[in-house]
Amino acid sequence: MELAKAYEPKVAEESHYKRWEECGFFKPELNQDPGAETYSIVIPPPNVTGSLHMGHALQHTIMDVLIRWKRMQGYKTLWLPGTDHAGISVQRKVVEQLRKEENKTPLDIGRDEFVARCWTWKEQYGNTITEQMRREGASVDWSRHRFTMDESLSLAVRNVFCTLYDEGWIYRGLRIVNWCPKDRTVLSDLEVKEETRKDGKLTYLKYPIEGTDRTLTVATTRPETMLGDTAVAVSPSDERYKDLIGKTIALPLTDRKIPIVADEYVDAEFGTGAVKVTPAHDPNDYQIGERHNLEKLLIMNDDGTMNAAAGAEFEGLDRFAAREKVVAMFGDLGLLEKVEDYEISLPVCERCKTIVEPILSEQWFVKMDEMRDLALDLMRTEGVPHFSPQVPHEKVYTLWLENLKDWTISRQLWWGHQIPAWYDDEGNVYVAPTEAAAREKAGGKELKQDQDVLDTWFSSGLWAFSTFGWTGGAGVPADLATYLPTDVLVTGRDIIFLWVSRMIMLTGKFTGEKAFNDVVVTGTVLGKDGKPMSKSRNNGVDPIEMFDKFGVDATRIYLASIATGADIKWNDVGVETYRNFANKIWNATRFCLLNSEGASVDHSDLVERGEMGIADRWIISRLNQTALDVNKSLERYEFHTAVSLLYHFFWDDFCDWYIELKKDEINAGDIAATRRILTVLEIALRMLHPFMPYLTEELWHKLPGTSSAMNNSVYSEAEASIMLTKFPPGDLSAIDPQAEAEMGAVIEVIKRVRNIRTEMQISPSIKFEVHIGAQRSFQEVFRANEAQILKLARAEKIVIGDTLVAPKASAKAVTSEAQIAVPLEGLIDFDKERERLSTQIAKLGEERSRLDAQLSNANFVERAPAEKVEGLRDRSKELEGQIATLQMNLSALG
RNA sequence: GCCGUCUUAGCUCAGUGGUAGAGCACACGCUUCACACGCGUGGGGCCACAAGUUCAAAUCUUGUAGACGGCACCA
């Protein structure tokens, strides 16, 4: 069989995924072994509005590597896919669509119609990312795909809500919350980000004190909120203001009289020492208001404009326009003391960057106490979840839990899980999973359901168990019993609090199980400018473009190669490296197949190693060592180490040496040699498969003898595929230190001779003799590999003996096991050779003096481990010998 | 403000208490019959800085500087 000259990724990518999926290879049920252990992962559900970005590509690659590796090891593996309903994002898209296409608002069409439009939108656009995941090669079980608003997941949400309410962990209350005036909904603390603004202003307002001609100056960054002031507070210990406590302010621009109160919260040292108090628009002011029984005057509408309570002159004005107007009017009244530039950090909506308004509002909250303790106990007693990398995530996670505040879970949206709470005319609340149940509780009264929906993260928090069929009813669903706890969660840093922690808590609370044992936290893939990829920076790299340019496999293995847990800058050249690697594998296979007639893969061929040549024993040793190390790396989630091992085994050991050493035999049609190289290649492809699924599947089917024998009893009934072969576990008994040492000696000789050729500027077309002096045991090794040395060193004759016998006009070199001479009568440049030897001597001498300095240190010899000292002594002695030889060679040149 | 991470070859990054690594880039040479997405050879680093622990520190400790991230924020 002949392969194309270069690997063309598209061909392989288009043909295999469909078959894998259709044959049910991704389903755990494929594994018929009743004793098989399970291995499960739930995907962090991407947003239905989303499309694949580099973070997904990285995380999906890691999950797929793990799943494919475990599947090949014979585990019953499940990788469960799904998407979340992304409340605000979808709502915003549909609102926008409605406005553009019909010039209507959600209110125009009503809630039911609006929700129906959302579903339509989801059906139409919501599978972008699932299609992209197929391109990635993600081996997820599509038959178990879940959406957070599926019937059964929604039921789970309602039941969880009701249980938490009944147990007192959910409550409804009037609090200062984060309000996004653009989305017109409340946000949780985690959805608010701080943004530093250098152009902030601190405005000093003079408030007239009743019954005097004095004023009291307060400073504020939000002057418009003065319209909602209901007090001014000063520190009780502040001598300056002691006499003012209890007096009254005539609040400008309003007709209100507000008291001056004393409160410990106020820092006399800061600002003017007097604080305007707006209890309905600031969390700290709210606390002061509570302590002093102040009125909580709400002066804004939910869209950030001022309401009637702000006064007729301000009603309807946007908060920022109102701000300017307040400042101007204070100026006109002569009550504006000054305006200072002030660097300020502002809370902004994570999604739309609108400045968040703290506002008094009645919302639903989850008290986290019980669940927080549950999560902390799990970490303290079992160390679960085990974060990888452990530092710093474990600490940050624990610290966050310890300071956890109540979670605002209601959202003023229509798209999502409507809160299962109903109200009667008197405003009594009835919480139940269904309206019928609520009505029963209410004694049959007419009820109206709460208009808000739940935070999307509330339903994602149930993901680890709601996806396995848990709804809150009696009994344990089979999937839940089988796959929970999941083995590992792979995710980014940004949602450890938002999602990971909540899933741990809710899973523990409702199932009594761990959600997962391990958490692999990936680093952030940064743009080429070293900053996080973002639309506004326009530094994003589209994974799909990379797939098109370099192939899916190259992109995947590159991503795996940078999966250290640290942030990393995206680098096209890195992907190119693995594109080249894919081509290298393709061509190595191509070579093996060129002469494969009559030979086929045969694993029994590697068992009896007694009669094999050094090169064979060496590559089998290297192969098994690599397998052992790759398995170990993957167990530790050290994906980059696994990639590096595979890369160097394949390119250096297999291609550069093994193929070259065996080339003549194979080209000569030696069936045994071909069978052996095919078998080694097949095993190497298996190890690569989790990283490069398409390429390896494509090539594996081209190897003779693979399709009929998958060599994995667990999947023996299934159609042939490399993804169902057995992942090489690595065989300790095949590790052959002697073969590695002997092969190493041969390789060293070849390298030294090649070095001589290059440095002496001898054309590759000129063949020369190579003389080798060595100990008896190594003489045999060199004789056994004479043909290989002849070929790879481009020599015409090899002379091997106890000592080196060579004419004066020779270039010389030494290795640990051999002395080498290359007679170059008429070709040698004596000056160059002297320089070459001198350089070599100096180099070795430097190392030796370093060693000797260490060895002459009595402290070192006494305290360092004996084998360390012995090792250095041996090396020093060896260097001494090599230097002496080179020195001799140098003086022989005259 | 508090907590944390990072600083290694021109670039992007591994690494680790005991002789500094990779890929790319660079230099020189190759129509060597799998591969120029290639082959061969080579040059290149006081491992941010300072002090300490140690027989031994790029690796551990502390501090300094720079980059970044998280958390909390006083009007």
XYZ file of N, CA and C in Angstrom, chain A residues 531-689:
477
model
N -1.936 38.898 26.535
C -3.128 39.273 27.297
C -4.238 38.260 27.016
N -5.165 38.119 27.960
C -6.261 37.184 27.707
C -6.967 37.534 26.390
N -7.354 36.477 25.667
C -8.017 36.725 24.392
C -9.372 37.368 24.645
N -9.678 38.394 23.867
C -10.987 39.010 24.008
C -11.347 39.740 22.734
N -12.643 39.886 22.540
C -13.116 40.567 21.338
C -12.636 42.004 21.310
N -12.690 42.649 22.506
C -12.328 44.070 22.502
C -10.847 44.262 22.180
N -10.020 43.313 22.592
C -8.591 43.437 22.260
C -8.305 42.933 20.855
N -9.250 42.171 20.329
C -9.069 41.621 19.002
C -7.796 40.783 18.888
N -7.507 40.051 19.945
C -6.292 39.227 19.941
C -6.649 37.741 20.017
N -7.881 37.439 19.675
C -8.331 36.058 19.768
C -7.780 35.193 18.638
N -7.594 33.922 18.937
C -7.199 32.964 17.909
C -8.315 31.931 17.835
N -8.868 31.769 16.654
C -10.002 30.863 16.471
C -9.512 29.432 16.280
N -9.924 28.526 17.166
C -9.464 27.144 17.045
C -9.810 26.538 15.679
N -10.976 26.925 15.151
C -11.385 26.352 13.870
C -10.401 26.738 12.759
N -9.926 27.992 12.831
C -8.923 28.411 11.840
C -7.653 27.587 11.968
N -7.304 27.273 13.219
C -6.105 26.463 13.447
C -6.308 25.043 12.911
N -7.522 24.528 13.113
C -7.825 23.196 12.577
C -7.634 23.197 11.058
N -8.145 24.270 10.417
C -8.039 24.342 8.967
C -6.596 24.485 8.506
N -5.840 25.254 9.277
C -4.476 25.564 8.841
C -3.505 24.414 9.137
N -3.621 23.842 10.345
C -2.620 22.846 10.750
C -3.196 21.452 10.998
N -4.506 21.359 11.046
C -5.128 20.073 11.335
C -5.568 19.991 12.785
N -6.608 19.216 13.021
C -7.138 19.059 14.366
C -6.115 18.384 15.278
N -5.495 17.333 14.770
C -4.556 16.589 15.610
C -3.377 17.442 16.055
N -2.847 18.228 15.131
C -1.702 19.079 15.473
C -2.111 20.097 16.534
N -3.317 20.654 16.373
C -3.794 21.629 17.347
C -3.987 20.970 18.709
N -4.592 19.797 18.679
C -4.825 19.075 19.935
C -3.528 18.769 20.669
N -2.572 18.194 19.971
C -1.367 17.766 20.681
C -0.542 18.986 21.097
N -0.637 20.062 20.318
C 0.019 21.291 20.762
C -0.626 21.773 22.065
N -1.950 21.784 22.099
C -2.642 22.226 23.320
C -2.252 21.330 24.502
N -2.179 20.038 24.253
C -1.777 19.128 25.330
C -0.348 19.442 25.771
N 0.484 19.843 24.813
C 1.893 20.103 25.140
C 2.068 21.366 25.987
N 1.068 22.243 25.982
C 1.178 23.447 26.809
C 0.298 23.345 28.050
N -0.299 22.170 28.274
C -1.231 22.021 29.392
C -0.489 21.740 30.686
N 0.210 22.762 31.161
C 0.976 22.606 32.397
C 0.210 23.178 33.584
N -0.889 23.888 33.310
C -1.605 24.555 34.383
C -1.253 26.032 34.458
N -0.139 26.386 33.835
C 0.258 27.796 33.811
C -0.362 28.473 32.587
N -0.494 29.781 32.647
C -0.961 30.523 31.485
C 0.097 30.434 30.400
N -0.364 30.484 29.163
C 0.607 30.394 28.080
C 0.169 31.259 26.910
N 1.162 31.886 26.296
C 0.863 32.674 25.111
C 0.657 31.757 23.932
N -0.356 32.051 23.152
C -0.578 31.276 21.940
C 0.587 31.485 20.971
N 0.954 30.398 20.293
C 2.106 30.476 19.422
C 1.863 29.581 18.207
N 1.601 30.200 17.069
C 1.361 29.422 15.846
C 2.495 28.468 15.531
N 3.726 28.936 15.807
C 4.890 28.115 15.480
C 4.840 26.790 16.236
N 4.294 26.846 17.446
C 4.150 25.626 18.231
C 3.241 24.623 17.540
N 2.150 25.104 16.990
C 1.225 24.199 16.298
C 1.896 23.648 15.049
N 2.653 24.518 14.405
C 3.354 24.095 13.200
C 4.301 22.933 13.516
N 4.943 23.024 14.672
C 5.836 21.952 15.095
C 5.107 20.608 15.093
N 3.875 20.632 15.598
C 3.142 19.371 15.683
C 2.472 19.014 14.367
N 2.247 20.009 13.504
C 1.816 19.703 12.143
C 2.938 18.905 11.470
N 4.168 19.387 11.665
C 5.324 18.688 11.117
C 5.464 17.297 11.730
N 5.166 17.215 13.012
C 5.240 15.927 13.703
C 4.248 14.941 13.086
N 3.044 15.433 12.816
C 2.033 14.572 12.204
C 2.527 14.067 10.857
N 3.136 14.965 10.113
C 3.654 14.572 8.815
C 4.794 13.560 8.944
N 5.573 13.739 10.001
C 6.684 12.805 10.251
C 6.132 11.402 10.506
N 5.090 11.338 11.319
C 4.485 10.043 11.630
C 3.913 9.419 10.361
N 3.269 10.265 9.595
C 2.690 9.810 8.329
C 3.772 9.190 7.444
N 4.884 9.894 7.340
C 5.920 9.426 6.435
C 6.689 8.237 6.972
N 6.821 8.154 8.275
C 7.459 6.975 8.855
C 6.602 5.755 8.531
N 5.296 5.928 8.655
C 4.383 4.832 8.331
C 4.473 4.502 6.851
N 4.551 5.556 6.088
C 4.654 5.382 4.646
C 5.866 4.513 4.303
N 6.973 4.814 4.951
C 8.184 4.023 4.718
C 7.971 2.560 5.102
N 7.383 2.367 6.276
C 7.177 0.997 6.747
C 6.274 0.212 5.796
N 5.354 0.903 5.173
C 4.410 0.217 4.298
C 4.971 -0.048 2.904
N 5.987 0.739 2.505
C 6.511 0.613 1.145
C 6.998 -0.809 0.861
N 7.516 -1.438 1.925
C 8.089 -2.768 1.718
C 7.372 -3.825 2.546
N 6.098 -3.578 2.798
C 5.433 -4.417 3.785
C 4.824 -5.688 3.211
N 5.006 -5.895 1.940
C 4.361 -7.066 1.346
C 4.756 -8.345 2.080
N 3.759 -9.078 2.489
C 4.022 -10.344 3.176
C 4.217 -10.213 4.665
N 4.347 -8.977 5.158
C 4.553 -8.786 6.597
C 3.311 -8.158 7.209
N 3.076 -8.440 8.465
C 1.975 -7.757 9.139
C 2.270 -7.636 10.633
N 1.506 -6.764 11.256
C 1.682 -6.511 12.686
C 1.491 -7.814 13.452
N 2.401 -8.086 14.360
C 2.305 -9.330 15.126
C 2.900 -9.134 16.515
N 2.027 -9.009 17.492
C 2.511 -8.703 18.833
C 3.314 -9.823 19.465
N 3.064 -11.063 19.022
C 3.828 -12.172 19.602
C 5.293 -12.070 19.191
N 5.533 -11.316 18.130
C 6.892 -11.163 17.628
C 7.811 -10.442 18.607
N 7.230 -9.654 19.506
C 8.073 -8.879 20.418
C 8.357 -9.628 21.722
N 7.740 -10.775 21.891
C 7.845 -11.467 23.169
C 9.215 -12.108 23.376
N 9.650 -12.904 22.401
C 10.940 -13.598 22.523
C 12.059 -12.669 22.082
N 12.786 -12.126 23.036
C 13.774 -11.118 22.658
C 15.201 -11.642 22.645
N 15.349 -12.914 23.087
C 16.686 -13.486 23.224
C 17.530 -13.438 21.953
N 16.883 -13.696 20.816
C 17.645 -13.816 19.574
C 17.717 -12.506 18.796
N 17.119 -11.486 19.319
C 17.068 -10.246 18.558
C 18.397 -9.500 18.568
N 18.565 -8.664 17.541
C 19.739 -7.817 17.494
C 19.609 -6.659 18.476
N 20.717 -5.942 18.650
C 20.740 -4.844 19.607
C 19.694 -3.789 19.291
N 19.589 -3.447 18.005
C 18.673 -2.368 17.635
C 17.244 -2.734 18.004
N 16.863 -3.970 17.776
C 15.506 -4.398 18.104
C 15.276 -4.365 19.609
N 16.226 -4.938 20.348
C 16.055 -4.941 21.801
C 16.030 -3.511 22.338
N 16.824 -2.682 21.693
C 16.890 -1.284 22.117
C 15.572 -0.564 21.871
N 14.993 -0.712 20.679
C 13.753 0.042 20.402
C 12.612 -0.508 21.254
N 12.618 -1.808 21.511
C 11.561 -2.377 22.351
C 11.704 -1.873 23.789
N 12.927 -1.753 24.214
C 13.188 -1.208 25.535
C 12.713 0.237 25.625
N 13.076 1.015 24.635
C 12.673 2.425 24.603
C 11.156 2.561 24.518
N 10.555 1.711 23.721
C 9.099 1.727 23.548
C 8.402 1.484 24.882
N 8.867 0.495 25.589
C 8.206 0.153 26.850
C 8.496 1.181 27.937
N 9.703 1.712 27.916
C 10.010 2.764 28.873
C 9.104 3.968 28.616
N 8.940 4.301 27.342
C 8.072 5.425 26.984
C 6.640 5.157 27.441
N 6.165 3.943 27.210
C 4.800 3.599 27.614
C 4.641 3.744 29.124
N 5.587 3.229 29.855
C 5.526 3.338 31.318
C 5.476 4.802 31.743
N 6.335 5.594 31.128
C 6.422 7.009 31.510
C 5.195 7.800 31.074
N 4.659 7.470 29.904
C 3.471 8.182 29.428
C 2.294 7.902 30.358
N 2.131 6.628 30.730
C 1.045 6.298 31.658
C 1.208 7.040 32.979
N 2.427 7.066 33.451
C 2.684 7.740 34.727
C 2.369 9.233 34.619
N 2.772 9.840 33.520
C 2.521 11.277 33.332
C 1.030 11.566 33.278
N 0.299 10.735 32.567
C -1.132 10.977 32.439
C -1.821 10.797 33.786
N -1.373 9.811 34.544
C -1.957 9.640 35.870
C -1.780 10.899 36.717
N -0.699 11.596 36.482
C -0.429 12.830 37.244
C -0.947 14.073 36.549
N -1.680 13.890 35.491
C -2.199 15.014 34.703
C -1.072 15.891 34.168
N 0.070 15.257 33.880
C 1.185 16.014 33.286
C 1.179 15.770 31.786
N 0.239 16.439 31.138
C 0.026 16.181 29.726
C 1.230 16.595 28.890
N 1.840 17.698 29.270
C 2.989 18.181 28.488
C 4.148 17.206 28.556
N 4.308 16.534 29.682
C 5.385 15.549 29.796
C 5.094 14.359 28.883
N 3.839 13.923 28.885
C 3.463 12.793 28.044
C 3.736 13.123 26.572
N 3.371 14.333 26.168
C 3.576 14.725 24.776
C 5.060 14.732 24.433
N 5.838 15.298 25.335
C 7.271 15.387 25.080
C 7.898 13.987 24.954
N 7.484 13.076 25.796
C 7.983 11.703 25.730
C 7.643 11.066 24.382
N 6.403 11.247 23.959
C 5.961 10.647 22.711
C 6.679 11.267 21.513
N 6.816 12.581 21.567
C 7.469 13.299 20.478
C 8.902 12.783 20.291
N 9.610 12.711 21.397
C 11.015 12.308 21.270
C 11.182 10.826 21.015
N 10.304 10.025 21.559
C 10.399 8.599 21.211
C 10.200 8.442 19.718
N 9.146 9.066 19.214
C 8.801 8.838 17.817
C 9.837 9.427 16.869
N 10.155 10.689 17.134
C 11.038 11.368 16.177
C 12.494 10.902 16.335
N 13.001 10.951 17.535
C 14.423 10.654 17.730
C 14.701 9.152 17.693
N 14.044 8.413 18.590
C 14.361 6.992 18.701
C 13.875 6.209 17.485
N 12.604 6.383 17.189
C 12.028 5.554 16.128
C 12.487 6.000 14.737
N 12.317 7.281 14.415
C 12.642 7.743 13.058
C 14.137 7.922 12.823
N 14.756 8.712 13.692
C 16.156 9.042 13.418
C 17.077 7.835 13.558
N 16.773 6.958 14.484
C 17.673 5.829 14.694
C 17.131 4.492 14.259
N 15.987 4.102 14.760
C 15.540 2.741 14.456
C 15.301 2.542 12.960
N 14.549 3.453 12.366
C 14.305 3.298 10.926
C 15.620 3.303 10.160
N 16.502 4.215 10.517
C 17.760 4.314 9.783
C 18.613 3.059 9.965
N 18.590 2.509 11.176
C 19.383 1.315 11.448
C 18.836 0.102 10.696
N 17.533 0.063 10.510
C 16.902 -1.110 9.914
C 16.624 -0.950 8.422
N 16.937 0.217 7.907
C 16.514 0.551 6.558
C 16.975 -0.462 5.507
N 18.225 -0.842 5.599
C 18.747 -1.744 4.573
C 18.028 -3.088 4.596
N 17.836 -3.606 5.804
C 17.137 -4.890 5.918
C 15.734 -4.796 5.333
N 15.071 -3.704 5.694
C 13.681 -3.567 5.264
C 13.592 -3.358 3.764
N 14.486 -2.496 3.251
C 14.481 -2.268 1.808
C 14.815 -3.540 1.050
N 15.557 -4.422 1.694
C 15.927 -5.667 1.046
C 14.790 -6.689 1.090
N 13.698 -6.296 1.724
C 12.540 -7.192 1.743
C 12.581 -8.222 2.858
N 13.330 -7.937 3.899
C 13.385 -8.843 5.058
C 12.053 -8.791 5.803
N 11.275 -9.841 5.669
C 9.924 -9.844 6.223
C 9.925 -9.771 7.754
N 10.869 -10.460 8.369
C 10.929 -10.448 9.841
C 11.190 -9.033 10.336
N 12.109 -8.337 9.687
C 12.433 -6.968 10.095
C 11.228 -6.059 9.878
N 10.543 -6.234 8.773
C 9.383 -5.402 8.478
C 8.259 -5.669 9.471
N 8.051 -6.964 9.753
C 7.020 -7.316 10.719
C 7.302 -6.619 12.052
N 8.550 -6.637 12.430
C 8.908 -6.071 13.729
C 8.703 -4.554 13.756
N 9.137 -3.886 12.706
C 8.987 -2.428 12.727
C 7.512 -2.038 12.656
N 6.733 -2.822 11.932
C 5.297 -2.545 11.860
C 4.663 -2.696 13.241
N 5.109 -3.712 13.946
C 4.530 -3.964 15.269
C 4.896 -2.851 16.250
N 6.156 -2.448 16.213
C 6.569 -1.338 17.084
C 5.798 -0.070 16.724
N 5.668 0.178 15.437
C 4.935 1.350 14.970
C 3.487 1.302 15.455
N 2.884 0.132 15.371
C 1.480 0.013 15.764
C 1.313 0.373 17.241
N 2.234 -0.087 18.054
C 2.145 0.204 19.491
C 2.352 1.704 19.741
N 3.273 2.285 18.996
C 3.522 3.721 19.145
C 2.280 4.529 18.740
N 1.618 4.091 17.678
C 0.409 4.796 17.241
C -0.667 4.737 18.316
N -0.765 3.601 18.991
C -1.757 3.488 20.066
C -1.500 4.529 21.161
N -0.231 4.696 21.494
C 0.087 5.667 22.545
C -0.248 7.086 22.113
N -0.130 7.311 20.811
C -0.408 8.654 20.302
C -1.896 8.908 20.123
N -2.656 7.833 20.081
C -4.054 7.992 19.697
C -4.856 8.991 20.534
